Amino acid sequence: SAERGGENGSPIYPTRQEFLRYWNELQNSPRVDVRVFPQTSVLVLDGVPSAWIRNLYSIQTTLQVLKVYKAAVFRLPQFLFPVPRHNESVASAGPKKRNNVFYPKLSHLRLDHCCLGELTGLAGSLSRLPGVEYLSLQHNQIRDEKTALGGLRGSSVKLVRLDLRYNLLSSLPRA
């Protein structure tokens, strides 16, 4: 810890207990702070639980491609559009938005094998991403047409391709 201090400018090492606590946290619940990569335009998260991702909104002005594979995303709005914690102001914690538009450069969004379904907030989230041209929702739990297309109807989304393969849909009669 910093209180111990090293002699003659020598490095300060954590105690064994501090190191083991850090190692355990890193192994069981690591945090990936996206602020470390401020100019990221392509982000691929393969097998990384959404709960481990922090500050995704910090790259929302540069992000063009977001690919999330094999991650249980139970609350898509909280993942993409976080709300400030009780001790943060809206200006410092939340994403900067203009006319309710988030991720203005995001054109490709893949959320494959993410356990997305009727209760994950998928439909409402899509309408807030108008720049998305390619959307892949393969291998999820989508059963209902309203979940699959609800956020796209009546919105300004520029979708060119929608991939819903390997979901639980039987048909899309009003597609």
mmCIF file with all atom_site columns, N, CA, C and O in Angstrom, residues 19-32 47-49 51-52 54:
data_model
loop_
_atom_site.group_PDB
_atom_site.id
_atom_site.type_symbol
_atom_site.label_atom_id
_atom_site.label_alt_id
_atom_site.label_comp_id
_atom_site.label_asym_id
_atom_site.label_entity_id
_atom_site.label_seq_id
_atom_site.pdbx_PDB_ins_code
_atom_site.Cartn_x
_atom_site.Cartn_y
_atom_site.Cartn_z
_atom_site.occupancy
_atom_site.B_iso_or_equiv
_atom_site.pdbx_formal_charge
_atom_site.auth_seq_id
_atom_site.auth_comp_id
_atom_site.auth_asym_id
_atom_site.auth_atom_id
_atom_site.pdbx_PDB_model_num
ATOM 1  N N  . PHE A 1 19 ? -2.026  -8.636  -2.729  1.00 0.00 ? 19 PHE A N  1
ATOM 2  C CA . PHE A 1 19 ? -1.845  -9.242  -4.046  1.00 0.00 ? 19 PHE A CA 1
ATOM 3  C C  . PHE A 1 19 ? -2.872  -10.345 -4.286  1.00 0.00 ? 19 PHE A C  1
ATOM 4  O O  . PHE A 1 19 ? -3.479  -10.425 -5.352  1.00 0.00 ? 19 PHE A O  1
ATOM 5  N N  . LEU A 1 20 ? -3.076  -11.212 -3.304  1.00 0.00 ? 20 LEU A N  1
ATOM 6  C CA . LEU A 1 20 ? -4.031  -12.311 -3.461  1.00 0.00 ? 20 LEU A CA 1
ATOM 7  C C  . LEU A 1 20 ? -5.462  -11.790 -3.630  1.00 0.00 ? 20 LEU A C  1
ATOM 8  O O  . LEU A 1 20 ? -6.234  -12.344 -4.401  1.00 0.00 ? 20 LEU A O  1
ATOM 9  N N  . ARG A 1 21 ? -5.813  -10.713 -2.922  1.00 0.00 ? 21 ARG A N  1
ATOM 10 C CA . ARG A 1 21 ? -7.131  -10.105 -3.085  1.00 0.00 ? 21 ARG A CA 1
ATOM 11 C C  . ARG A 1 21 ? -7.286  -9.561  -4.507  1.00 0.00 ? 21 ARG A C  1
ATOM 12 O O  . ARG A 1 21 ? -8.290  -9.783  -5.161  1.00 0.00 ? 21 ARG A O  1
ATOM 13 N N  . TYR A 1 22 ? -6.256  -8.867  -4.999  1.00 0.00 ? 22 TYR A N  1
ATOM 14 C CA . TYR A 1 22 ? -6.271  -8.346  -6.364  1.00 0.00 ? 22 TYR A CA 1
ATOM 15 C C  . TYR A 1 22 ? -6.358  -9.488  -7.381  1.00 0.00 ? 22 TYR A C  1
ATOM 16 O O  . TYR A 1 22 ? -7.130  -9.441  -8.316  1.00 0.00 ? 22 TYR A O  1
ATOM 17 N N  . TRP A 1 23 ? -5.553  -10.526 -7.192  1.00 0.00 ? 23 TRP A N  1
ATOM 18 C CA . TRP A 1 23 ? -5.538  -11.663 -8.119  1.00 0.00 ? 23 TRP A CA 1
ATOM 19 C C  . TRP A 1 23 ? -6.902  -12.360 -8.146  1.00 0.00 ? 23 TRP A C  1
ATOM 20 O O  . TRP A 1 23 ? -7.409  -12.695 -9.202  1.00 0.00 ? 23 TRP A O  1
ATOM 21 N N  . ASN A 1 24 ? -7.509  -12.558 -6.997  1.00 0.00 ? 24 ASN A N  1
ATOM 22 C CA . ASN A 1 24 ? -8.819  -13.181 -6.908  1.00 0.00 ? 24 ASN A CA 1
ATOM 23 C C  . ASN A 1 24 ? -9.867  -12.340 -7.645  1.00 0.00 ? 24 ASN A C  1
ATOM 24 O O  . ASN A 1 24 ? -10.694 -12.866 -8.392  1.00 0.00 ? 24 ASN A O  1
ATOM 25 N N  . GLU A 1 25 ? -9.833  -11.037 -7.443  1.00 0.00 ? 25 GLU A N  1
ATOM 26 C CA . GLU A 1 25 ? -10.777 -10.151 -8.128  1.00 0.00 ? 25 GLU A CA 1
ATOM 27 C C  . GLU A 1 25 ? -10.553 -10.180 -9.639  1.00 0.00 ? 25 GLU A C  1
ATOM 28 O O  . GLU A 1 25 ? -11.500 -10.222 -10.414 1.00 0.00 ? 25 GLU A O  1
ATOM 29 N N  . LEU A 1 26 ? -9.306  -10.189 -10.049 1.00 0.00 ? 26 LEU A N  1
ATOM 30 C CA . LEU A 1 26 ? -8.979  -10.239 -11.471 1.00 0.00 ? 26 LEU A CA 1
ATOM 31 C C  . LEU A 1 26 ? -9.466  -11.536 -12.105 1.00 0.00 ? 26 LEU A C  1
ATOM 32 O O  . LEU A 1 26 ? -9.986  -11.539 -13.217 1.00 0.00 ? 26 LEU A O  1
ATOM 33 N N  . GLN A 1 27 ? -9.335  -12.641 -11.390 1.00 0.00 ? 27 GLN A N  1
ATOM 34 C CA . GLN A 1 27 ? -9.757  -13.939 -11.904 1.00 0.00 ? 27 GLN A CA 1
ATOM 35 C C  . GLN A 1 27 ? -11.268 -14.113 -11.918 1.00 0.00 ? 27 GLN A C  1
ATOM 36 O O  . GLN A 1 27 ? -11.824 -14.709 -12.831 1.00 0.00 ? 27 GLN A O  1
ATOM 37 N N  . ASN A 1 28 ? -11.954 -13.609 -10.916 1.00 0.00 ? 28 ASN A N  1
ATOM 38 C CA . ASN A 1 28 ? -13.377 -13.878 -10.747 1.00 0.00 ? 28 ASN A CA 1
ATOM 39 C C  . ASN A 1 28 ? -14.299 -12.769 -11.227 1.00 0.00 ? 28 ASN A C  1
ATOM 40 O O  . ASN A 1 28 ? -15.451 -13.025 -11.528 1.00 0.00 ? 28 ASN A O  1
ATOM 41 N N  . SER A 1 29 ? -13.825 -11.577 -11.275 1.00 0.00 ? 29 SER A N  1
ATOM 42 C CA . SER A 1 29 ? -14.687 -10.466 -11.670 1.00 0.00 ? 29 SER A CA 1
ATOM 43 C C  . SER A 1 29 ? -13.856 -9.312  -12.217 1.00 0.00 ? 29 SER A C  1
ATOM 44 O O  . SER A 1 29 ? -13.846 -8.222  -11.658 1.00 0.00 ? 29 SER A O  1
ATOM 45 N N  . PRO A 1 30 ? -13.136 -9.546  -13.304 1.00 0.00 ? 30 PRO A N  1
ATOM 46 C CA . PRO A 1 30 ? -12.306 -8.459  -13.836 1.00 0.00 ? 30 PRO A CA 1
ATOM 47 C C  . PRO A 1 30 ? -13.162 -7.334  -14.395 1.00 0.00 ? 30 PRO A C  1
ATOM 48 O O  . PRO A 1 30 ? -14.304 -7.544  -14.784 1.00 0.00 ? 30 PRO A O  1
ATOM 49 N N  . ARG A 1 31 ? -12.610 -6.183  -14.426 1.00 0.00 ? 31 ARG A N  1
ATOM 50 C CA . ARG A 1 31 ? -13.286 -5.019  -14.992 1.00 0.00 ? 31 ARG A CA 1
ATOM 51 C C  . ARG A 1 31 ? -12.476 -4.546  -16.188 1.00 0.00 ? 31 ARG A C  1
ATOM 52 O O  . ARG A 1 31 ? -11.266 -4.378  -16.089 1.00 0.00 ? 31 ARG A O  1
ATOM 53 N N  . VAL A 1 32 ? -13.145 -4.337  -17.294 1.00 0.00 ? 32 VAL A N  1
ATOM 54 C CA . VAL A 1 32 ? -12.493 -3.827  -18.494 1.00 0.00 ? 32 VAL A CA 1
ATOM 55 C C  . VAL A 1 32 ? -12.966 -2.390  -18.661 1.00 0.00 ? 32 VAL A C  1
ATOM 56 O O  . VAL A 1 32 ? -14.116 -2.148  -19.024 1.00 0.00 ? 32 VAL A O  1
ATOM 57 N N  . GLY A 1 47 ? -16.785 -13.579 -25.406 1.00 0.00 ? 47 GLY A N  1
ATOM 58 C CA . GLY A 1 47 ? -16.817 -14.309 -24.151 1.00 0.00 ? 47 GLY A CA 1
ATOM 59 C C  . GLY A 1 47 ? -16.624 -13.450 -22.922 1.00 0.00 ? 47 GLY A C  1
ATOM 60 O O  . GLY A 1 47 ? -16.408 -13.962 -21.838 1.00 0.00 ? 47 GLY A O  1
ATOM 61 N N  . VAL A 1 48 ? -16.698 -12.153 -23.071 1.00 0.00 ? 48 VAL A N  1
ATOM 62 C CA . VAL A 1 48 ? -16.536 -11.233 -21.941 1.00 0.00 ? 48 VAL A CA 1
ATOM 63 C C  . VAL A 1 48 ? -17.930 -10.851 -21.438 1.00 0.00 ? 48 VAL A C  1
ATOM 64 O O  . VAL A 1 48 ? -18.709 -10.255 -22.179 1.00 0.00 ? 48 VAL A O  1
ATOM 65 N N  . PRO A 1 49 ? -18.266 -11.198 -20.211 1.00 0.00 ? 49 PRO A N  1
ATOM 66 C CA . PRO A 1 49 ? -19.583 -10.828 -19.687 1.00 0.00 ? 49 PRO A CA 1
ATOM 67 C C  . PRO A 1 49 ? -19.794 -9.315  -19.714 1.00 0.00 ? 49 PRO A C  1
ATOM 68 O O  . PRO A 1 49 ? -18.875 -8.547  -19.404 1.00 0.00 ? 49 PRO A O  1
ATOM 69 N N  . ALA A 1 51 ? -21.262 -7.450  -17.728 1.00 0.00 ? 51 ALA A N  1
ATOM 70 C CA . ALA A 1 51 ? -21.078 -6.837  -16.405 1.00 0.00 ? 51 ALA A CA 1
ATOM 71 C C  . ALA A 1 51 ? -19.626 -6.435  -16.151 1.00 0.00 ? 51 ALA A C  1
ATOM 72 O O  . ALA A 1 51 ? -19.351 -5.608  -15.289 1.00 0.00 ? 51 ALA A O  1
ATOM 73 N N  . TRP A 1 52 ? -18.692 -7.000  -16.880 1.00 0.00 ? 52 TRP A N  1
ATOM 74 C CA . TRP A 1 52 ? -17.279 -6.677  -16.699 1.00 0.00 ? 52 TRP A CA 1
ATOM 75 C C  . TRP A 1 52 ? -16.868 -5.421  -17.453 1.00 0.00 ? 52 TRP A C  1
ATOM 76 O O  . TRP A 1 52 ? -15.811 -4.860  -17.204 1.00 0.00 ? 52 TRP A O  1
ATOM 77 N N  . ARG A 1 54 ? -16.809 -1.638  -18.428 1.00 0.00 ? 54 ARG A N  1
ATOM 78 C CA . ARG A 1 54 ? -17.060 -0.357  -17.773 1.00 0.00 ? 54 ARG A CA 1
ATOM 79 C C  . ARG A 1 54 ? -16.830 0.775   -18.762 1.00 0.00 ? 54 ARG A C  1
ATOM 80 O O  . ARG A 1 54 ? -15.912 0.747   -19.571 1.00 0.00 ? 54 ARG A O  1
#
